[in-house]
Coordinates of C-alpha atoms and ligand atoms in Angstrom, one line a residue:
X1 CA 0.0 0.0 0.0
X2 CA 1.2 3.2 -1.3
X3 CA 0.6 6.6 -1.1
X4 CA 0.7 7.8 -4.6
X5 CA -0.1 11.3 -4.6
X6 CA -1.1 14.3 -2.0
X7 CA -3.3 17.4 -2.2
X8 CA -2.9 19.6 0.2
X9 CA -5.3 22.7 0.9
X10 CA -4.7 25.6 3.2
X11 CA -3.0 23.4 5.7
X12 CA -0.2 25.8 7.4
X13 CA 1.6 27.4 4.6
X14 CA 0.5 25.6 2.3
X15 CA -2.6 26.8 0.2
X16 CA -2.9 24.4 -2.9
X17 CA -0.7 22.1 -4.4
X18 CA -0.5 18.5 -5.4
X19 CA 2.4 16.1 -5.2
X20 CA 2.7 13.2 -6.7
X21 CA 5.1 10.3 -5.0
X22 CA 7.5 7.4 -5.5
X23 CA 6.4 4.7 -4.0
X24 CA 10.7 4.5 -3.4
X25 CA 12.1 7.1 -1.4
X26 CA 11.0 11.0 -1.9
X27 CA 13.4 13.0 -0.6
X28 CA 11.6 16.4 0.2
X29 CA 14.5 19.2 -0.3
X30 CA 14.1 23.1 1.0
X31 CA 15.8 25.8 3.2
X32 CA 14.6 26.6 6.3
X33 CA 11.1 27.3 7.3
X34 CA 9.4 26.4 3.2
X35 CA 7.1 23.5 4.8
X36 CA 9.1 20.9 4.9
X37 CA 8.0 19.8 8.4
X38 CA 4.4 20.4 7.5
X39 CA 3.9 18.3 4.3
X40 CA 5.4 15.4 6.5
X41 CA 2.5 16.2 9.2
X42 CA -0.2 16.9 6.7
X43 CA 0.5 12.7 5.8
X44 CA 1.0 12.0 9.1
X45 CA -2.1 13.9 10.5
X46 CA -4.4 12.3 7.6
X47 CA -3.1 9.0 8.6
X48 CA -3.4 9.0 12.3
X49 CA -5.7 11.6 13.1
X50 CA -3.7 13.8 15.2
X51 CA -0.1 15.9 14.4
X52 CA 3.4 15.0 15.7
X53 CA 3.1 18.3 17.4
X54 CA 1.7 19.3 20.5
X55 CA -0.9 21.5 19.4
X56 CA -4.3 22.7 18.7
X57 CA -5.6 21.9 16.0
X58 CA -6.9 25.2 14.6
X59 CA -3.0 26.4 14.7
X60 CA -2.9 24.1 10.9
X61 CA -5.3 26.1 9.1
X62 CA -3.3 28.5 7.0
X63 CA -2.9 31.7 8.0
X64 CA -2.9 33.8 5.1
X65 CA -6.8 32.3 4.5
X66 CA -9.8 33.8 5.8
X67 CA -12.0 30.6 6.3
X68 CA -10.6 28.8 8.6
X69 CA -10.9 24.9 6.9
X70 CA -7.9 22.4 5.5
X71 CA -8.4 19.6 3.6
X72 CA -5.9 16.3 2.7
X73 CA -6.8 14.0 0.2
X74 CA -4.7 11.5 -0.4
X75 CA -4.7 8.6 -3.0
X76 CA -3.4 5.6 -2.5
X77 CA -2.5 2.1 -4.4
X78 CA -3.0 -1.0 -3.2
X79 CA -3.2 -3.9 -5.1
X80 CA -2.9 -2.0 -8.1
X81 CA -6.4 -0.5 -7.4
X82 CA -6.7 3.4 -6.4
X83 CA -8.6 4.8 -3.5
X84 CA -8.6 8.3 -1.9
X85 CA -8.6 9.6 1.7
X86 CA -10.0 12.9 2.1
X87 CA -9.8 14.6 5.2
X88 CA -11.9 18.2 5.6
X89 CA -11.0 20.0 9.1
X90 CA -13.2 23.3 9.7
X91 CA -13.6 25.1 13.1
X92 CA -16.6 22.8 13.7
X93 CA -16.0 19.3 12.6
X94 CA -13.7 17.0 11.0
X95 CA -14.7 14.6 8.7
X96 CA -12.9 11.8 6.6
X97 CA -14.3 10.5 3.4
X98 CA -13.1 7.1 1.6
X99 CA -13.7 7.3 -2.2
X100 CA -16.0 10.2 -1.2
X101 CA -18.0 8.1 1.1
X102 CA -18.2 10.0 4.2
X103 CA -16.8 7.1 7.6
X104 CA -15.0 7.4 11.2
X105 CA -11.3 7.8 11.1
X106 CA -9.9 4.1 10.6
X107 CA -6.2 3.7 12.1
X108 CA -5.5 1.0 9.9
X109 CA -5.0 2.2 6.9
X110 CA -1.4 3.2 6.5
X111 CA 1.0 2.7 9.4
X112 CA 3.4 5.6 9.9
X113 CA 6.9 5.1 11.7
X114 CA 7.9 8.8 12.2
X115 CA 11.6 9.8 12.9
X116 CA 12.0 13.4 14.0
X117 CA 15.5 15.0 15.9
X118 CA 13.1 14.8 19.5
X119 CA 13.8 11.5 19.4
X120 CA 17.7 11.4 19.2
X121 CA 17.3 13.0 22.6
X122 CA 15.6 10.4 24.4
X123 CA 18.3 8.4 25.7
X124 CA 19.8 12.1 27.8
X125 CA 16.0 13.2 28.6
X126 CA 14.1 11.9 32.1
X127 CA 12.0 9.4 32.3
X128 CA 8.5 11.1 30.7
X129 CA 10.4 11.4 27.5
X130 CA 10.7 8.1 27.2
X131 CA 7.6 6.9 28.3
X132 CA 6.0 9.0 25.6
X133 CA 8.3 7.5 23.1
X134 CA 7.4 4.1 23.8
X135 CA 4.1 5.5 24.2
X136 CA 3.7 6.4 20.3
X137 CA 5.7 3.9 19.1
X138 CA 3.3 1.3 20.9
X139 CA 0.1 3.6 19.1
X140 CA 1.3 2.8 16.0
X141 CA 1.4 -0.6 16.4
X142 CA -1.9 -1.2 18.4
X143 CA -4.3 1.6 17.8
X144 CA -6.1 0.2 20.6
X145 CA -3.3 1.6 23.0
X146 CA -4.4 5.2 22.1
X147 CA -7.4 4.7 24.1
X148 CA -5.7 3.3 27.0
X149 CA -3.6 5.6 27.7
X150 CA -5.9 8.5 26.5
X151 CA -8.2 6.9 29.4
X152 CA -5.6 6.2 32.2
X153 CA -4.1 10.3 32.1
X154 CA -7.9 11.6 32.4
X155 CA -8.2 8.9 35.3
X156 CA -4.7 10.0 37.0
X157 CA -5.7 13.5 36.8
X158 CA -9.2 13.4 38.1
X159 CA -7.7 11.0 40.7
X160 CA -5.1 13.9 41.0
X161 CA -7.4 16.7 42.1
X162 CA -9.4 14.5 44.5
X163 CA -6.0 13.9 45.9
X164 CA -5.5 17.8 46.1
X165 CA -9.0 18.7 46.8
X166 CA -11.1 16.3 48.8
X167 CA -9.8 13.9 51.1
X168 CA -12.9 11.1 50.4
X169 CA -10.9 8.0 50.8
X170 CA -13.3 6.0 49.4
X171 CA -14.0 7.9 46.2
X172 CA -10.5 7.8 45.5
X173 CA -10.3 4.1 45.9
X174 CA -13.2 3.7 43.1
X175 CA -10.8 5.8 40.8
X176 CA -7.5 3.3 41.9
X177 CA -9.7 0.7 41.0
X178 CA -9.9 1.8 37.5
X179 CA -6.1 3.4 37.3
X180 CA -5.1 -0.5 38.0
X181 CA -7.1 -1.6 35.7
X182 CA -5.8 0.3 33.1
X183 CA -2.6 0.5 33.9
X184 CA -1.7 -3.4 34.1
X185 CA -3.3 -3.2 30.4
X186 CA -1.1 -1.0 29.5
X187 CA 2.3 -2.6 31.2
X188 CA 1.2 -5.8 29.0
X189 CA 1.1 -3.5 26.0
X190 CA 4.7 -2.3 26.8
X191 CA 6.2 -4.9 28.1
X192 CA 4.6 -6.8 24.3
X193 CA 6.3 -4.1 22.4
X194 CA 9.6 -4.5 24.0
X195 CA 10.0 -8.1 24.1
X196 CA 9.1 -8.1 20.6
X197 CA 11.1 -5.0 19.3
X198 CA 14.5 -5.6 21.5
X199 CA 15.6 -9.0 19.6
X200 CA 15.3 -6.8 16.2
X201 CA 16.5 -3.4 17.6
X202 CA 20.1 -5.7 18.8
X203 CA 20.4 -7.3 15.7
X204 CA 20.6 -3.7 13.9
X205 CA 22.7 -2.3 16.5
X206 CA 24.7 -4.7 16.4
X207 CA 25.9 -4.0 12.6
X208 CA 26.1 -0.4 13.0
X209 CA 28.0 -0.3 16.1
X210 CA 31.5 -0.6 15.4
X211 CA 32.6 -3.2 18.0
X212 CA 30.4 -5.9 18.6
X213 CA 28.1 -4.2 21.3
X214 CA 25.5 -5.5 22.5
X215 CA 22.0 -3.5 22.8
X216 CA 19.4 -4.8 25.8
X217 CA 16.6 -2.5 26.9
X218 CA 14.6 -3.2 30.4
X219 CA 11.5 -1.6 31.6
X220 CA 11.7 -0.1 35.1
X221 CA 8.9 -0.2 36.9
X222 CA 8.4 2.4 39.9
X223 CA 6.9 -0.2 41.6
X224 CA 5.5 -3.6 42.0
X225 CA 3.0 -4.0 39.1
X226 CA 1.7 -7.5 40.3
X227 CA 0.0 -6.7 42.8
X228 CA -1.0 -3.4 41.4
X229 CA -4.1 -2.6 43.7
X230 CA -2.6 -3.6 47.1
X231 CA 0.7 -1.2 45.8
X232 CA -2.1 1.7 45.4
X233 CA -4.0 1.1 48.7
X234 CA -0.4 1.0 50.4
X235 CA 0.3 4.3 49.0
X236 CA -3.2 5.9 50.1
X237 CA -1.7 7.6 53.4
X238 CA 1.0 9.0 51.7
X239 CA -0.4 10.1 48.5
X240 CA -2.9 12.1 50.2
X241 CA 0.0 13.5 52.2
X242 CA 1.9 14.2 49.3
X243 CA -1.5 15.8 47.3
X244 CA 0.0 13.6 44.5
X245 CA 0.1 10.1 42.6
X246 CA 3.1 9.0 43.7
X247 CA 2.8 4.9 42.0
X248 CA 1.5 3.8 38.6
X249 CA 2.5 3.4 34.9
X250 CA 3.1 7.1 34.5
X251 CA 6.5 7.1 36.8
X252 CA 8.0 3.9 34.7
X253 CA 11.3 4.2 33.0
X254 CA 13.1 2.0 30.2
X255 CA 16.5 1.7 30.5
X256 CA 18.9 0.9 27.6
X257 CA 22.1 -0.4 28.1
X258 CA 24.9 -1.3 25.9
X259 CA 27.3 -4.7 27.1
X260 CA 25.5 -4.1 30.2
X261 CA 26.3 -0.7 30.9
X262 CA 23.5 2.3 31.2
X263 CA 23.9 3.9 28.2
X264 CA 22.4 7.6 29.9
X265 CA 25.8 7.9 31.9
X266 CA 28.1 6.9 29.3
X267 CA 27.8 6.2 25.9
X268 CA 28.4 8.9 23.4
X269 CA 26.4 10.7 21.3
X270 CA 26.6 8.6 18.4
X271 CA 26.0 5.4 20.6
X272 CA 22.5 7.1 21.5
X273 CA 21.6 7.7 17.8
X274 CA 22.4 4.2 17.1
X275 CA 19.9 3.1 19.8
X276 CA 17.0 5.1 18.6
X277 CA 18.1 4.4 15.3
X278 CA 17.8 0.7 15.4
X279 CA 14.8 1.2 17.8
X280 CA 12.9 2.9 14.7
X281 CA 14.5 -0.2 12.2
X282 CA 13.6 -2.5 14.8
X283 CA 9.5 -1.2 14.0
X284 CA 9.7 -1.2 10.6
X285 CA 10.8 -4.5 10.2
X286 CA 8.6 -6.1 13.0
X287 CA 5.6 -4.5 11.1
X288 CA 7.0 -5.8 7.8
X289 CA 7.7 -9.2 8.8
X290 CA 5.0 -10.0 11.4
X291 CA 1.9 -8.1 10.4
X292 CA 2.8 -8.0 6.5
X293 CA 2.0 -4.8 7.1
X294 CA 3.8 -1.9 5.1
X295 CA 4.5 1.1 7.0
X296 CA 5.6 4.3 5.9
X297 CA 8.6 6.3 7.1
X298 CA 8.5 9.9 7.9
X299 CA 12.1 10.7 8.5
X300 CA 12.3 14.9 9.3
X301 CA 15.4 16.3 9.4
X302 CA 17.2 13.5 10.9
X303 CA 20.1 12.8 7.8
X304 CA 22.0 15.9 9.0
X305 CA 22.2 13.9 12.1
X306 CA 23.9 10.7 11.1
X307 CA 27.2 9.6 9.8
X308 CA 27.6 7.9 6.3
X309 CA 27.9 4.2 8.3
X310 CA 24.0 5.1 9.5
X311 CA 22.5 6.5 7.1
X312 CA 23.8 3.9 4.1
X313 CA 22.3 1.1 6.8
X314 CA 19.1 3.2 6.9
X315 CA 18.8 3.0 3.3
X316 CA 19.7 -0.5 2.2
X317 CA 16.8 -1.4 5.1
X318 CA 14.2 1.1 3.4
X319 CA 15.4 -0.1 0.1
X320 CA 15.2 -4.0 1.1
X321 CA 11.6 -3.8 2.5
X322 CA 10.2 -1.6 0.2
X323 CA 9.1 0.6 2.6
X324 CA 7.9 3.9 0.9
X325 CA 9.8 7.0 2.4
X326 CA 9.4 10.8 3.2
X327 CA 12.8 12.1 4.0
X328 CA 13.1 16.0 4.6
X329 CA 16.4 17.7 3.8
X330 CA 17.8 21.0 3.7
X331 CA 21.0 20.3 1.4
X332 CA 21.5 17.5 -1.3
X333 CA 24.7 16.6 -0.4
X334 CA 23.4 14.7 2.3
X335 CA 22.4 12.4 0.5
X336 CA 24.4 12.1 -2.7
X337 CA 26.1 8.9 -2.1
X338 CA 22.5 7.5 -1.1
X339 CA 20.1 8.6 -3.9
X340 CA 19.3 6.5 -6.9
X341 CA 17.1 6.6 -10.0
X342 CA 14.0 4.9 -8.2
X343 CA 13.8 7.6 -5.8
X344 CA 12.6 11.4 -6.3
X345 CA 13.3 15.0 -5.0
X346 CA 10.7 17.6 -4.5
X347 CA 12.1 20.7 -4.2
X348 CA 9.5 23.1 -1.8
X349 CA 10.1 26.8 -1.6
X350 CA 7.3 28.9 0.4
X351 CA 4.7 26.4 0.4
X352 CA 5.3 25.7 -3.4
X353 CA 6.3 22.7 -5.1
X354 CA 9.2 23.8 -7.2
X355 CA 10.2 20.8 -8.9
X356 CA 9.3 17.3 -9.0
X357 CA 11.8 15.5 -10.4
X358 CA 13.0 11.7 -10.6
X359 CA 16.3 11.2 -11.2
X360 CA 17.4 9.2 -14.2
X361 CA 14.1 10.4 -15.9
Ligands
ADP1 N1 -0.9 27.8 10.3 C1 0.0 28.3 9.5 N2 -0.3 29.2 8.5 C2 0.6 29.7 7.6 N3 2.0 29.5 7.8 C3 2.3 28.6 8.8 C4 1.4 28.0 9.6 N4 2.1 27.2 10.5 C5 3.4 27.4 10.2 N5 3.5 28.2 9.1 C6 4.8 28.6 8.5 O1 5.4 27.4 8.0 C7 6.8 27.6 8.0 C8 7.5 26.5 8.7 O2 7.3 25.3 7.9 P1 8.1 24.0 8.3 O3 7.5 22.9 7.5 O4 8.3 23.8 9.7 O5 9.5 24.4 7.6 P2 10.8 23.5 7.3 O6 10.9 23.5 5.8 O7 11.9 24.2 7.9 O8 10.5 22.1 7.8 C9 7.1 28.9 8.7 O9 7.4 29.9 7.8 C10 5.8 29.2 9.4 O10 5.6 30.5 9.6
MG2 MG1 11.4 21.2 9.4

């Protein structure tokens, strides 16, 4: 499944144009702030329903427009048969039509493995960071997991201003109840992804790093997720002391270490990329191999970020899998020693497609 071609309409900067893609790798070229970042979000908002971003949602219409709508339609092969997407966002409502028949958002359509700086930084950032990383990456493989965790933050926070605000013992238990609930779901989810990912993710680290290490990554609870319940009620006194949630899934870490060592306190810079690096391999190739499923890559602005070494392995894996690829750039040479004549470089310059070319043609 491919997406073969775009139209975007007054989303951010951009106010009409159509692009049409290989179903190789499109490397999307420009200076600094032409839209780059936004054609990559307008496919990735069409495809999972929500941005990358932390934002609202009216912050995508474009500016420079007076009616504040955006549409995305999409078209995409599979099987050799074309369909569209079509997503219309107004102040009001947001409404997705398949081949113009209007339906709910389904998750399933396209996966999308997104690859943004952000997530070099995880290894170096506390804890939340990489919770919410494993968080999204777990989203896109189990749409369910949205709704979990969607669930278990509006439970924590109501359970959160109890905790600050009334001091019924009981009430709160009721809410405890449901945060366990929820919250041994979701442990099952991550500990899944982990198990499943981590054999992959060493392989890839493996090649790339340059002697022989060996990648293992362990989830750290905060506390003793068995007996999830009796944990809470043991906390009670103190949480109500505290005017806080002091135990559940949203204090958990994930360690990675590298022959055995924590890789936070020691390994260098380019160590970390490889991590997140073969992480990201790690999903692409679990979803190819497992699911037959055919993800997409978003890649945004990463390639100024890694060597020759990773970026050729990034490649040949794209290249191997077929996996269809959006790869922003600001500068060519990044890439000359990777590009070949299946692929294709759109130029964008203000919100404009400049040229569309594919090389050898
Ligand atoms: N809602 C919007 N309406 C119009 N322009 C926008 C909107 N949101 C962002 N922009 C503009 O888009 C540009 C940034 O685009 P971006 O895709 O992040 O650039 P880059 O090519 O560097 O990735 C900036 O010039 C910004 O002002
Ligand atoms: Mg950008």
């Amino acid at each position: 499944m491919i997406i073969n071609k775009i139209k975007i309409e007054n989303f951010r900067n951009y106010t009409e144009e159509e692009i049409l893609f290989t179903n190789k790798i499109n490397y999307i070229l420009g200076d600094n702030a032409q839209g780059k970042t936004n054609l990559l979000e307008s496919i990735f908002f069409i495809l999972n329903n929500e941005s990358f971003k932390n934002i609202k949602e009216e912050e995508l219409f474009n500016e420079n427009n007076k009616l504040k709508q955006f549409n995305i339609t999409l078209e995409i092969i599979n099987d050799n048969k074309k369909y569209s997407i079509e997503l219309n966002k107004n102040e009001n409502k947001k409404n997705y039509k398949i081949n113009g028949v209007k339906r709910d958002f389904k998750n399933k359509i396209i996966k999308t493995i997104l690859f943004i700086p952000d997530d070099l930084q995880i290894v170096k950032e506390g804890p939340g960071k990489r919770r919410d990383f494993l968080d999204n990456e777990i989203k896109i493989l189990f749409p369910n997991y949205k709704n979990l965790i969607k669930n278990y933050y509006k439970l924590l926070s109501q359970k959160n201003y109890l905790l600050k605000n009334r001091r019924d013992k009981n009430l709160i238990r009721t809410f405890n109840i449901q945060l366990a609930e929820n919250g041994k779901e979701i442990i099952k989810y991550r500990l899944f992804f982990l198990k499943n990912i981590t054999p992959i993710a060493r392989n890839t680290y493996n090649t790339i790093s340059e002697k022989n290490e060996i990648l293992s990554i362990n989830y750290k609870p905060s506390f003793n997720f068995n007996n999830y319940e009796e944990e809470l009620e043991l906390n009670l006194e103190n949480e109500l002391l505290r005017k806080q949630s002091l135990i559940g899934i949203h204090r958990d870490d994930i360690i990675f270490y590298i022959n055995g060592k924590n890789i936070k306190s020691f390994a260098s810079q380019g160590q970390q990329r490889s991590v997140v690096l073969s992480l990201k391999i790690a999903e692409l190739e679990y979803l190819k191999k497992y699911y037959n499923y055919f993800p997409i890559l978003l890649l945004d602005d990463v390639f100024s970020e890694l060597d020759e070494k990773r970026k050729n392995m990034l490649i040949r894996i794209l290249r191997e899998n077929n996996i269809q690829s959006f790869i922003t750039l600001a500068n060519i040479e990044l890439i000359k020693n990777q590009i070949n004549e299946n692929d294709k470089i759109i130029k964008i310059n203000n919100g404009k497609i400049e040229e569309n070319i594919i090389i050898g043609k």
